[in-house]
mmCIF file of C-alpha atoms in Angstrom:
data_model
loop_
_atom_site.group_PDB
_atom_site.id
_atom_site.type_symbol
_atom_site.label_atom_id
_atom_site.label_comp_id
_atom_site.label_asym_id
_atom_site.label_seq_id
_atom_site.Cartn_x
_atom_site.Cartn_y
_atom_site.Cartn_z
ATOM 1 C CA MET A 1 19.764 -54.609 18.018
ATOM 2 C CA GLN A 2 23.660 -54.295 18.566
ATOM 3 C CA THR A 3 24.783 -50.917 19.646
ATOM 4 C CA THR A 4 27.884 -49.528 17.664
ATOM 5 C CA GLN A 5 31.046 -48.335 19.243
ATOM 6 C CA LYS A 6 30.185 -44.349 17.570
ATOM 7 C CA THR A 7 26.490 -44.738 19.617
ATOM 8 C CA ARG A 8 27.813 -46.351 22.918
ATOM 9 C CA GLU A 9 30.705 -43.255 22.428
ATOM 10 C CA LYS A 10 28.103 -40.552 22.260
ATOM 11 C CA LEU A 11 25.325 -42.300 25.517
ATOM 12 C CA LYS A 12 29.172 -41.507 27.434
ATOM 13 C CA HIS A 13 29.964 -38.450 25.879
ATOM 14 C CA GLN A 14 26.833 -37.743 27.218
ATOM 15 C CA GLN A 15 26.391 -38.652 29.817
ATOM 16 C CA VAL A 16 29.633 -37.422 31.229
ATOM 17 C CA TYR A 17 27.935 -34.023 29.738
ATOM 18 C CA ASP A 18 25.542 -33.938 31.935
ATOM 19 C CA GLN A 19 26.964 -34.882 35.516
ATOM 20 C CA LEU A 20 29.665 -32.323 33.659
ATOM 21 C CA VAL A 21 26.386 -29.623 34.081
ATOM 22 C CA ASN A 22 25.899 -30.617 37.114
ATOM 23 C CA ILE A 23 27.923 -30.437 39.239
ATOM 24 C CA ILE A 24 28.744 -26.916 37.398
ATOM 25 C CA THR A 25 25.075 -25.818 37.911
ATOM 26 C CA THR A 26 24.969 -27.562 41.926
ATOM 27 C CA ARG A 27 28.552 -25.803 42.544
ATOM 28 C CA HIS A 28 28.811 -22.438 40.764
ATOM 29 C CA ASN A 29 27.719 -18.804 40.762
ATOM 30 C CA VAL A 30 28.440 -16.992 37.219
ATOM 31 C CA GLY A 31 31.711 -15.379 37.363
ATOM 32 C CA ASP A 32 33.386 -17.924 39.641
ATOM 33 C CA ARG A 33 36.607 -19.955 38.446
ATOM 34 C CA LEU A 34 36.118 -23.729 38.082
ATOM 35 C CA PRO A 35 38.409 -26.640 38.967
ATOM 36 C CA SER A 36 40.305 -27.457 35.982
ATOM 37 C CA GLU A 37 39.761 -30.718 33.198
ATOM 38 C CA ARG A 38 41.959 -32.857 35.418
ATOM 39 C CA ASP A 39 39.883 -32.301 38.200
ATOM 40 C CA PHE A 40 36.559 -33.379 36.764
ATOM 41 C CA ALA A 41 37.760 -36.057 34.887
ATOM 42 C CA ALA A 42 39.940 -37.342 38.606
ATOM 43 C CA GLU A 43 36.184 -36.559 39.732
ATOM 44 C CA LEU A 44 34.300 -38.669 37.300
ATOM 45 C CA LYS A 45 36.516 -40.817 36.658
ATOM 46 C CA VAL A 46 36.944 -40.550 32.601
ATOM 47 C CA ASN A 47 39.489 -39.668 30.470
ATOM 48 C CA VAL A 48 40.109 -35.927 30.850
ATOM 49 C CA LEU A 49 39.423 -36.209 27.241
ATOM 50 C CA THR A 50 36.374 -37.124 27.656
ATOM 51 C CA VAL A 51 35.565 -33.835 29.599
ATOM 52 C CA ARG A 52 37.164 -31.511 27.335
ATOM 53 C CA ARG A 53 34.898 -32.711 24.439
ATOM 54 C CA ALA A 54 32.440 -31.505 26.718
ATOM 55 C CA PHE A 55 34.005 -28.693 27.921
ATOM 56 C CA ARG A 56 33.834 -27.830 24.234
ATOM 57 C CA ASP A 57 30.497 -27.506 24.074
ATOM 58 C CA LEU A 58 29.804 -25.461 26.985
ATOM 59 C CA ILE A 59 32.271 -22.374 25.560
ATOM 60 C CA ALA A 60 30.814 -23.007 22.060
ATOM 61 C CA ALA A 61 27.522 -21.649 23.534
ATOM 62 C CA ASP A 62 29.467 -19.553 25.794
ATOM 63 C CA PHE A 63 28.343 -20.635 29.048
ATOM 64 C CA VAL A 64 32.300 -21.158 29.636
ATOM 65 C CA THR A 65 34.660 -19.286 28.922
ATOM 66 C CA LYS A 66 39.011 -20.250 29.245
ATOM 67 C CA ARG A 67 40.844 -16.988 30.008
ATOM 68 C CA VAL A 68 44.192 -17.594 29.054
ATOM 69 C CA GLY A 69 47.134 -17.770 32.349
ATOM 70 C CA SER A 70 43.790 -17.700 34.334
ATOM 71 C CA GLY A 71 41.404 -20.220 33.981
ATOM 72 C CA THR A 72 37.701 -21.690 33.229
ATOM 73 C CA TYR A 73 35.048 -19.596 34.371
ATOM 74 C CA LEU A 74 30.948 -19.288 33.406
ATOM 75 C CA ASN A 75 30.257 -17.175 32.152
ATOM 76 C CA ARG A 76 26.486 -17.264 32.763
ATOM 77 C CA GLU A 77 23.905 -19.605 33.259
ATOM 78 C CA ILE A 78 23.290 -22.742 31.283
ATOM 79 C CA THR A 79 20.553 -22.860 30.490
ATOM 80 C CA SER A 80 18.000 -24.964 26.886
ATOM 81 C CA ASN A 81 15.666 -22.363 26.474
ATOM 82 C CA TRP A 82 15.942 -20.627 23.763
ATOM 83 C CA ARG A 83 13.862 -16.486 25.346
ATOM 84 C CA ASP A 84 17.465 -17.064 27.154
ATOM 85 C CA HIS A 85 20.110 -16.278 24.352
ATOM 86 C CA ALA A 86 21.772 -13.833 22.791
ATOM 87 C CA VAL A 87 21.063 -14.012 18.965
ATOM 88 C CA ASN A 88 24.531 -15.579 16.773
ATOM 89 C CA LEU A 89 25.359 -13.831 14.311
ATOM 90 C CA VAL A 90 27.677 -16.066 12.634
ATOM 91 C CA ILE A 91 29.990 -13.978 10.245
ATOM 92 C CA ASP A 92 32.108 -17.049 7.662
ATOM 93 C CA ILE A 93 35.396 -16.496 8.390
ATOM 94 C CA SER A 94 37.195 -18.255 5.174
ATOM 95 C CA SER A 95 34.679 -16.193 2.855
ATOM 96 C CA ASN A 96 36.667 -12.397 3.550
ATOM 97 C CA GLY A 97 34.377 -10.429 1.256
ATOM 98 C CA ALA A 98 33.039 -6.976 1.845
ATOM 99 C CA ILE A 99 29.408 -8.364 2.280
ATOM 100 C CA GLN A 100 30.209 -9.696 5.784
ATOM 101 C CA LYS A 101 32.105 -6.712 6.651
ATOM 102 C CA LEU A 102 29.134 -4.698 6.167
ATOM 103 C CA PHE A 103 26.881 -7.161 8.221
ATOM 104 C CA GLN A 104 29.565 -7.164 11.061
ATOM 105 C CA GLN A 105 29.071 -2.640 10.494
ATOM 106 C CA TYR A 106 25.178 -3.682 11.114
ATOM 107 C CA GLY A 107 24.065 -6.195 14.025
ATOM 108 C CA ALA A 108 24.633 -4.081 16.744
ATOM 109 C CA SER A 109 22.874 -0.848 15.841
ATOM 110 C CA VAL A 110 19.451 -3.529 14.252
ATOM 111 C CA ALA A 111 19.513 -6.286 17.975
ATOM 112 C CA GLU A 112 19.242 -2.679 19.460
ATOM 113 C CA LYS A 113 16.246 -2.132 17.212
ATOM 114 C CA HIS A 114 14.744 -5.842 18.087
ATOM 115 C CA GLN A 115 15.875 -4.664 21.526
ATOM 116 C CA LYS A 116 17.381 -8.215 21.901
ATOM 117 C CA LYS A 117 21.217 -9.435 23.138
ATOM 118 C CA TYR A 118 23.645 -10.371 20.171
ATOM 119 C CA ARG A 119 27.296 -11.808 19.691
ATOM 120 C CA PHE A 120 29.499 -12.485 17.153
ATOM 121 C CA ILE A 121 30.582 -15.971 16.454
ATOM 122 C CA TYR A 122 33.239 -16.646 13.666
ATOM 123 C CA THR A 123 32.978 -19.546 11.725
ATOM 124 C CA ASN A 124 35.019 -21.945 9.353
ATOM 125 C CA ALA A 125 34.801 -25.518 7.610
ATOM 126 C CA ALA A 126 36.089 -27.113 10.850
ATOM 127 C CA ASN A 127 34.096 -25.191 13.411
ATOM 128 C CA ALA A 128 30.755 -24.286 12.644
ATOM 129 C CA ARG A 129 29.498 -28.193 12.583
ATOM 130 C CA GLU A 130 30.448 -28.182 16.640
ATOM 131 C CA PHE A 131 28.702 -25.015 16.864
ATOM 132 C CA VAL A 132 25.317 -25.573 15.128
ATOM 133 C CA ARG A 133 25.618 -28.785 17.187
ATOM 134 C CA SER A 134 25.192 -26.564 20.026
ATOM 135 C CA CYS A 135 22.870 -24.206 18.764
ATOM 136 C CA VAL A 136 20.340 -27.359 18.646
ATOM 137 C CA GLN A 137 22.101 -28.681 22.305
ATOM 138 C CA TYR A 138 21.015 -25.124 23.814
ATOM 139 C CA GLN A 139 18.376 -23.553 21.516
ATOM 140 C CA GLN A 140 20.052 -20.160 20.867
ATOM 141 C CA PRO A 141 18.589 -18.503 18.471
ATOM 142 C CA THR A 142 20.735 -17.490 15.277
ATOM 143 C CA ILE A 143 20.852 -15.699 11.946
ATOM 144 C CA PHE A 144 24.295 -16.570 9.056
ATOM 145 C CA CYS A 145 25.204 -13.232 7.736
ATOM 146 C CA GLY A 146 25.293 -13.756 4.400
ATOM 147 C CA THR A 147 27.807 -17.458 3.450
ATOM 148 C CA LEU A 148 28.380 -20.513 5.035
ATOM 149 C CA PRO A 149 31.110 -22.823 5.382
ATOM 150 C CA ILE A 150 30.351 -26.172 3.814
ATOM 151 C CA TYR A 151 26.594 -26.419 5.061
ATOM 152 C CA ARG A 152 26.558 -29.556 3.771
ATOM 153 C CA GLU A 153 28.872 -31.220 6.588
ATOM 154 C CA PHE A 154 25.695 -29.821 8.940
ATOM 155 C CA ARG A 155 22.541 -29.113 7.717
ATOM 156 C CA GLU A 156 21.240 -32.932 8.805
ATOM 157 C CA ASP A 157 22.033 -30.809 12.787
ATOM 158 C CA VAL A 158 20.300 -28.009 11.834
ATOM 159 C CA ALA A 159 17.647 -30.643 10.960
ATOM 160 C CA GLU A 160 16.697 -31.004 14.617
ATOM 161 C CA ALA A 161 15.345 -27.792 15.127
ATOM 162 C CA PRO A 162 15.417 -25.795 12.093
ATOM 163 C CA GLU A 163 12.983 -22.597 13.572
ATOM 164 C CA LEU A 164 17.005 -21.674 14.897
ATOM 165 C CA PHE A 165 18.813 -20.536 12.365
ATOM 166 C CA VAL A 166 17.795 -17.955 9.365
ATOM 167 C CA SER A 167 20.414 -17.124 6.025
ATOM 168 C CA ALA A 168 21.041 -12.777 5.676
ATOM 169 C CA GLY A 169 22.281 -12.566 2.887
ATOM 170 C CA ALA A 170 22.139 -16.129 0.769
ATOM 171 C CA CYS A 171 19.372 -18.305 -0.403
ATOM 172 C CA TYR A 172 19.558 -22.437 1.504
ATOM 173 C CA SER A 173 15.161 -22.285 2.139
ATOM 174 C CA GLU A 174 15.098 -25.224 -0.153
ATOM 175 C CA GLN A 175 18.398 -27.169 2.071
ATOM 176 C CA GLY A 176 15.847 -26.168 5.240
ATOM 177 C CA ILE A 177 17.023 -22.905 6.738
ATOM 178 C CA ALA A 178 14.840 -19.890 6.156
ATOM 179 C CA SER A 179 16.134 -17.168 3.771
ATOM 180 C CA VAL A 180 15.905 -13.407 4.045
ATOM 181 C CA ILE A 181 17.620 -12.496 0.345
ATOM 182 C CA GLY A 182 17.293 -10.186 -2.234
ATOM 183 C CA SER A 183 16.027 -10.063 -5.272
ATOM 184 C CA ASP A 184 19.065 -10.549 -7.699
ATOM 185 C CA ALA A 185 16.999 -11.188 -10.511
ATOM 186 C CA VAL A 186 15.120 -7.839 -9.683
ATOM 187 C CA GLY A 187 18.887 -5.695 -9.560
ATOM 188 C CA ILE A 188 20.712 -7.280 -12.754
ATOM 189 C CA ASP A 189 17.315 -5.822 -14.117
ATOM 190 C CA MET A 190 17.839 -2.802 -12.751
ATOM 191 C CA LEU A 191 20.830 -2.325 -13.750
ATOM 192 C CA MET A 192 20.083 -3.542 -17.412
ATOM 193 C CA THR A 193 17.659 -0.753 -17.688
ATOM 194 C CA TYR A 194 19.957 2.126 -16.407
ATOM 195 C CA LEU A 195 22.599 0.978 -19.016
ATOM 196 C CA GLN A 196 20.349 0.689 -21.577
ATOM 197 C CA GLN A 197 18.515 3.684 -20.795
ATOM 198 C CA SER A 198 22.336 5.052 -21.086
ATOM 199 C CA GLY A 199 22.433 3.785 -25.058
ATOM 200 C CA HIS A 200 24.413 0.798 -23.453
ATOM 201 C CA ARG A 201 23.705 -2.729 -25.893
ATOM 202 C CA ARG A 202 26.580 -5.057 -25.967
ATOM 203 C CA ILE A 203 26.535 -5.438 -22.272
ATOM 204 C CA ALA A 204 28.566 -7.789 -20.780
ATOM 205 C CA LEU A 205 28.165 -10.183 -16.823
ATOM 206 C CA VAL A 206 31.054 -10.187 -14.544
ATOM 207 C CA CYS A 207 30.253 -13.297 -12.204
ATOM 208 C CA SER A 208 31.995 -15.727 -9.604
ATOM 209 C CA ARG A 209 31.612 -19.671 -10.888
ATOM 210 C CA GLY A 210 30.016 -21.972 -8.596
ATOM 211 C CA LYS A 211 30.764 -25.045 -6.949
ATOM 212 C CA LYS A 212 29.551 -28.085 -8.583
ATOM 213 C CA ASN A 213 28.305 -29.375 -5.415
ATOM 214 C CA SER A 214 26.935 -25.885 -3.955
ATOM 215 C CA ALA A 215 22.892 -25.549 -5.283
ATOM 216 C CA ALA A 216 22.344 -22.654 -3.762
ATOM 217 C CA ALA A 217 25.356 -20.422 -5.426
ATOM 218 C CA ASN A 218 24.653 -21.763 -8.815
ATOM 219 C CA SER A 219 20.792 -21.076 -7.909
ATOM 220 C CA ILE A 220 21.781 -17.489 -7.850
ATOM 221 C CA LEU A 221 24.119 -17.966 -10.571
ATOM 222 C CA ALA A 222 21.572 -19.301 -12.994
ATOM 223 C CA MET A 223 18.969 -16.023 -11.742
ATOM 224 C CA GLN A 224 22.010 -14.077 -12.880
ATOM 225 C CA LYS A 225 22.361 -15.324 -15.783
ATOM 226 C CA SER A 226 18.931 -15.914 -16.766
ATOM 227 C CA ALA A 227 18.303 -11.788 -15.720
ATOM 228 C CA TRP A 228 20.656 -10.923 -17.653
ATOM 229 C CA MET A 229 20.233 -13.021 -20.862
ATOM 230 C CA THR A 230 16.427 -11.561 -21.292
ATOM 231 C CA ARG A 231 17.137 -7.893 -20.516
ATOM 232 C CA LEU A 232 19.611 -8.172 -23.398
ATOM 233 C CA GLU A 233 17.096 -9.872 -26.474
ATOM 234 C CA ASN A 234 18.638 -9.472 -29.524
ATOM 235 C CA ASP A 235 21.826 -7.992 -28.736
ATOM 236 C CA TYR A 236 22.528 -11.692 -26.481
ATOM 237 C CA ASP A 237 25.837 -13.008 -27.043
ATOM 238 C CA PRO A 238 27.296 -15.716 -25.465
ATOM 239 C CA GLU A 239 30.734 -14.161 -25.338
ATOM 240 C CA LEU A 240 29.355 -11.555 -23.386
ATOM 241 C CA TYR A 241 29.523 -13.717 -20.371
ATOM 242 C CA PHE A 242 32.147 -14.423 -17.977
ATOM 243 C CA ALA A 243 32.739 -16.497 -15.991
ATOM 244 C CA VAL A 244 35.624 -16.531 -13.067
ATOM 245 C CA ASP A 245 36.681 -19.300 -11.371
ATOM 246 C CA THR A 246 37.679 -17.765 -8.438
ATOM 247 C CA PHE A 247 38.468 -21.028 -6.334
ATOM 248 C CA HIS A 248 41.495 -21.314 -8.995
ATOM 249 C CA TYR A 249 42.711 -18.665 -6.765
ATOM 250 C CA ASP A 250 41.594 -20.057 -2.941
ATOM 251 C CA GLY A 251 38.593 -17.602 -3.128
ATOM 252 C CA ASP A 252 39.994 -14.250 -3.821
ATOM 253 C CA GLN A 253 37.376 -12.638 -6.226
ATOM 254 C CA ILE A 254 39.578 -9.523 -6.836
ATOM 255 C CA ILE A 255 42.387 -11.731 -8.207
ATOM 256 C CA ALA A 256 40.212 -14.249 -9.871
ATOM 257 C CA ALA A 257 38.064 -11.661 -11.651
ATOM 258 C CA TYR A 258 42.109 -9.246 -13.019
ATOM 259 C CA GLU A 259 43.574 -12.099 -13.741
ATOM 260 C CA ASP A 260 40.734 -13.589 -15.878
ATOM 261 C CA GLY A 261 39.648 -11.055 -17.346
ATOM 262 C CA LYS A 262 43.276 -9.971 -18.765
ATOM 263 C CA LYS A 263 42.926 -13.201 -20.385
ATOM 264 C CA THR A 264 39.520 -13.423 -21.921
ATOM 265 C CA LEU A 265 39.171 -8.948 -22.477
ATOM 266 C CA THR A 266 41.172 -8.738 -26.223
ATOM 267 C CA GLN A 267 38.100 -11.317 -27.305
ATOM 268 C CA THR A 268 35.643 -9.536 -26.708
ATOM 269 C CA ASP A 269 33.762 -5.905 -27.393
ATOM 270 C CA PHE A 270 31.606 -4.564 -24.865
ATOM 271 C CA SER A 271 30.145 -1.121 -23.750
ATOM 272 C CA ALA A 272 29.183 -1.958 -20.381
ATOM 273 C CA VAL A 273 29.686 -4.185 -18.107
ATOM 274 C CA ILE A 274 27.728 -5.450 -15.041
ATOM 275 C CA CYS A 275 29.684 -6.959 -12.103
ATOM 276 C CA ALA A 276 28.295 -9.515 -9.708
ATOM 277 C CA THR A 277 29.819 -7.891 -6.593
ATOM 278 C CA ASP A 278 32.285 -5.464 -5.739
ATOM 279 C CA GLU A 279 35.481 -7.379 -5.731
ATOM 280 C CA LEU A 280 35.005 -8.802 -9.056
ATOM 281 C CA MET A 281 33.894 -4.909 -9.616
ATOM 282 C CA TYR A 282 37.520 -4.195 -8.118
ATOM 283 C CA GLY A 283 39.280 -6.881 -9.967
ATOM 284 C CA PHE A 284 37.776 -6.679 -13.713
ATOM 285 C CA MET A 285 38.392 -2.765 -13.712
ATOM 286 C CA ALA A 286 42.284 -2.918 -12.764
ATOM 287 C CA ALA A 287 42.103 -5.878 -15.905
ATOM 288 C CA LEU A 288 39.793 -3.286 -18.388
ATOM 289 C CA ARG A 289 42.574 -0.091 -17.536
ATOM 290 C CA GLU A 290 46.069 -2.695 -17.979
ATOM 291 C CA ASN A 291 44.157 -3.643 -21.281
ATOM 292 C CA GLY A 292 44.596 -0.157 -22.959
ATOM 293 C CA LYS A 293 39.974 0.226 -21.796
ATOM 294 C CA LYS A 294 39.304 3.507 -20.113
ATOM 295 C CA ILE A 295 36.526 3.712 -17.215
ATOM 296 C CA PRO A 296 33.593 4.792 -18.345
ATOM 297 C CA GLU A 297 34.968 6.678 -21.301
ATOM 298 C CA ASP A 298 35.853 3.399 -23.461
ATOM 299 C CA VAL A 299 34.029 0.873 -20.916
ATOM 300 C CA SER A 300 30.533 1.877 -18.334
ATOM 301 C CA VAL A 301 31.383 0.082 -14.754
ATOM 302 C CA VAL A 302 28.122 -1.018 -12.176
ATOM 303 C CA SER A 303 28.343 -3.891 -10.074
ATOM 304 C CA ILE A 304 26.689 -4.801 -6.860
ATOM 305 C CA GLY A 305 26.868 -4.642 -3.639
ATOM 306 C CA ASN A 306 27.602 -0.805 -2.914
ATOM 307 C CA THR A 307 30.207 -1.463 -0.088
ATOM 308 C CA ASN A 308 33.710 0.164 0.102
ATOM 309 C CA LEU A 309 35.039 -1.078 -3.051
ATOM 310 C CA SER A 310 32.355 0.699 -5.381
ATOM 311 C CA ARG A 311 31.600 4.006 -2.907
ATOM 312 C CA PHE A 312 36.216 4.497 -3.112
ATOM 313 C CA ALA A 313 37.108 2.595 -6.733
ATOM 314 C CA CYS A 314 38.453 4.859 -8.920
ATOM 315 C CA PRO A 315 35.677 6.333 -10.800
ATOM 316 C CA PRO A 316 32.767 5.751 -8.052
ATOM 317 C CA VAL A 317 31.109 3.321 -8.961
ATOM 318 C CA THR A 318 27.585 2.794 -9.708
ATOM 319 C CA GLY A 319 25.346 0.246 -8.524
ATOM 320 C CA ILE A 320 22.941 -2.149 -6.653
ATOM 321 C CA ASP A 321 22.415 -1.556 -3.180
ATOM 322 C CA LEU A 322 21.751 -4.961 -1.248
ATOM 323 C CA ASN A 323 20.760 -3.030 2.071
ATOM 324 C CA LEU A 324 22.110 -5.768 3.615
ATOM 325 C CA GLU A 325 20.536 -3.784 6.858
ATOM 326 C CA GLY A 326 17.253 -4.556 6.107
ATOM 327 C CA HIS A 327 18.641 -8.356 5.295
ATOM 328 C CA LEU A 328 19.185 -8.817 8.974
ATOM 329 C CA ASP A 329 16.716 -6.618 9.884
ATOM 330 C CA GLU A 330 14.054 -9.285 8.119
ATOM 331 C CA ALA A 331 15.851 -12.060 9.502
ATOM 332 C CA PHE A 332 15.625 -11.060 12.971
ATOM 333 C CA LYS A 333 12.017 -10.227 12.375
ATOM 334 C CA LEU A 334 12.043 -14.143 10.714
ATOM 335 C CA LEU A 335 13.656 -15.907 13.407
ATOM 336 C CA PHE A 336 11.178 -14.640 16.508
ATOM 337 C CA CYS A 337 8.255 -15.716 14.043
ATOM 338 C CA ASN A 338 9.325 -18.940 13.508
ATOM 339 C CA LEU A 339 10.918 -19.509 17.202
ATOM 340 C CA ASP A 340 6.388 -18.442 17.654
ATOM 341 C CA ASN A 341 5.481 -20.506 15.335
ATOM 342 C CA PRO A 342 7.793 -23.567 14.836
ATOM 343 C CA GLU A 343 4.311 -25.587 13.256
ATOM 344 C CA LYS A 344 4.396 -22.860 10.994
ATOM 345 C CA MET A 345 7.908 -21.920 9.309
ATOM 346 C CA GLU A 346 8.257 -19.460 6.739
ATOM 347 C CA MET A 347 11.043 -20.192 4.330
ATOM 348 C CA LEU A 348 12.051 -17.134 3.035
ATOM 349 C CA ARG A 349 11.143 -13.780 2.870
ATOM 350 C CA VAL A 350 13.168 -11.306 -0.493
ATOM 351 C CA ILE A 351 14.413 -7.591 0.567
ATOM 352 C CA LYS A 352 14.699 -5.512 -2.288
ATOM 353 C CA PRO A 353 17.762 -3.230 -4.133
ATOM 354 C CA VAL A 354 18.028 -0.029 -4.753
ATOM 355 C CA LEU A 355 20.053 1.398 -7.222
ATOM 356 C CA VAL A 356 22.769 4.217 -6.980
ATOM 357 C CA GLU A 357 24.059 6.195 -9.813
ATOM 358 C CA ARG A 358 27.494 7.455 -9.131
ATOM 359 C CA GLU A 359 30.295 7.992 -12.267
ATOM 360 C CA SER A 360 30.983 5.049 -13.760
ATOM 361 C CA VAL A 361 28.329 5.250 -15.999
ATOM 362 C CA ILE A 362 28.041 7.606 -18.679
ATOM 363 C CA GLN A 363 25.354 8.021 -22.247
ATOM 364 C CA HIS A 364 27.000 5.651 -25.266
#
């Protein structure tokens, strides 16, 4: 069978990479300053760009560190045994939500609880696949905290070693990544019960419109809407459902909820609203006020998230705490359970949310 150009390039890169790693591990100790890429290229008799690509793999895996103005250093021993690695806690920097900040806040304490070393990795669409490939190559245990940057771009890489990956706070189990999620249906049901017991009947739901090509996002959206509709029963009115177009506003949920809210609030009457995230809640509350509504006198507001946006809103907002610390704790357990039993992987665990009552709801 004829070898393709792409295959030849991959084989050449792997050969250069293997030679580079052999030189580093036999001649240098942890902490040593390494020769330059040009020096390695001259010794290996290859283009410097080929060496640079091999170095990118080592840098992504945290074996090698580049220090501006100083050089490149061997950070730690190069190994492909997952037990030797810290757990990667991956934050998608293209999603600047409050949820991501909470995962960063809980990372250290949860890792310490499990007596595991950890490191935060900040990815985006540009470097996600390179990072995932590095995880597979060096067998690095990895937890994606919240959203993933363009998952479809690297799902084939994940499939090579799925036991290395867990998603905390977003469901990708159907796409091959073990997931720990909160029960959105339970959360919506808890909020609906709370509002209905407070006398509310016309209860609106504000969600972020799912991406057309995102099965996970659309599945969650459908679950939220279904739970809300089920509890409304005869009080259901399609005009009570607000699907905010966040993509029109570069993913900024606060601005999207504010701008879309201003346009639609005059068309529908309701006494309470459930917001699917704290960002949507914050923008929607601003839109309510601009339309002359007082909170909670005219409209009671509840939210899913319990971040600083809800805690320090005016008034502070009743909502569902997703228990992200519990998500991360369970993600560590699931990750190492699957690493120990890769032939019998567990794909999904569910965390129950908690209702937090504040001043944004009154009896209707």
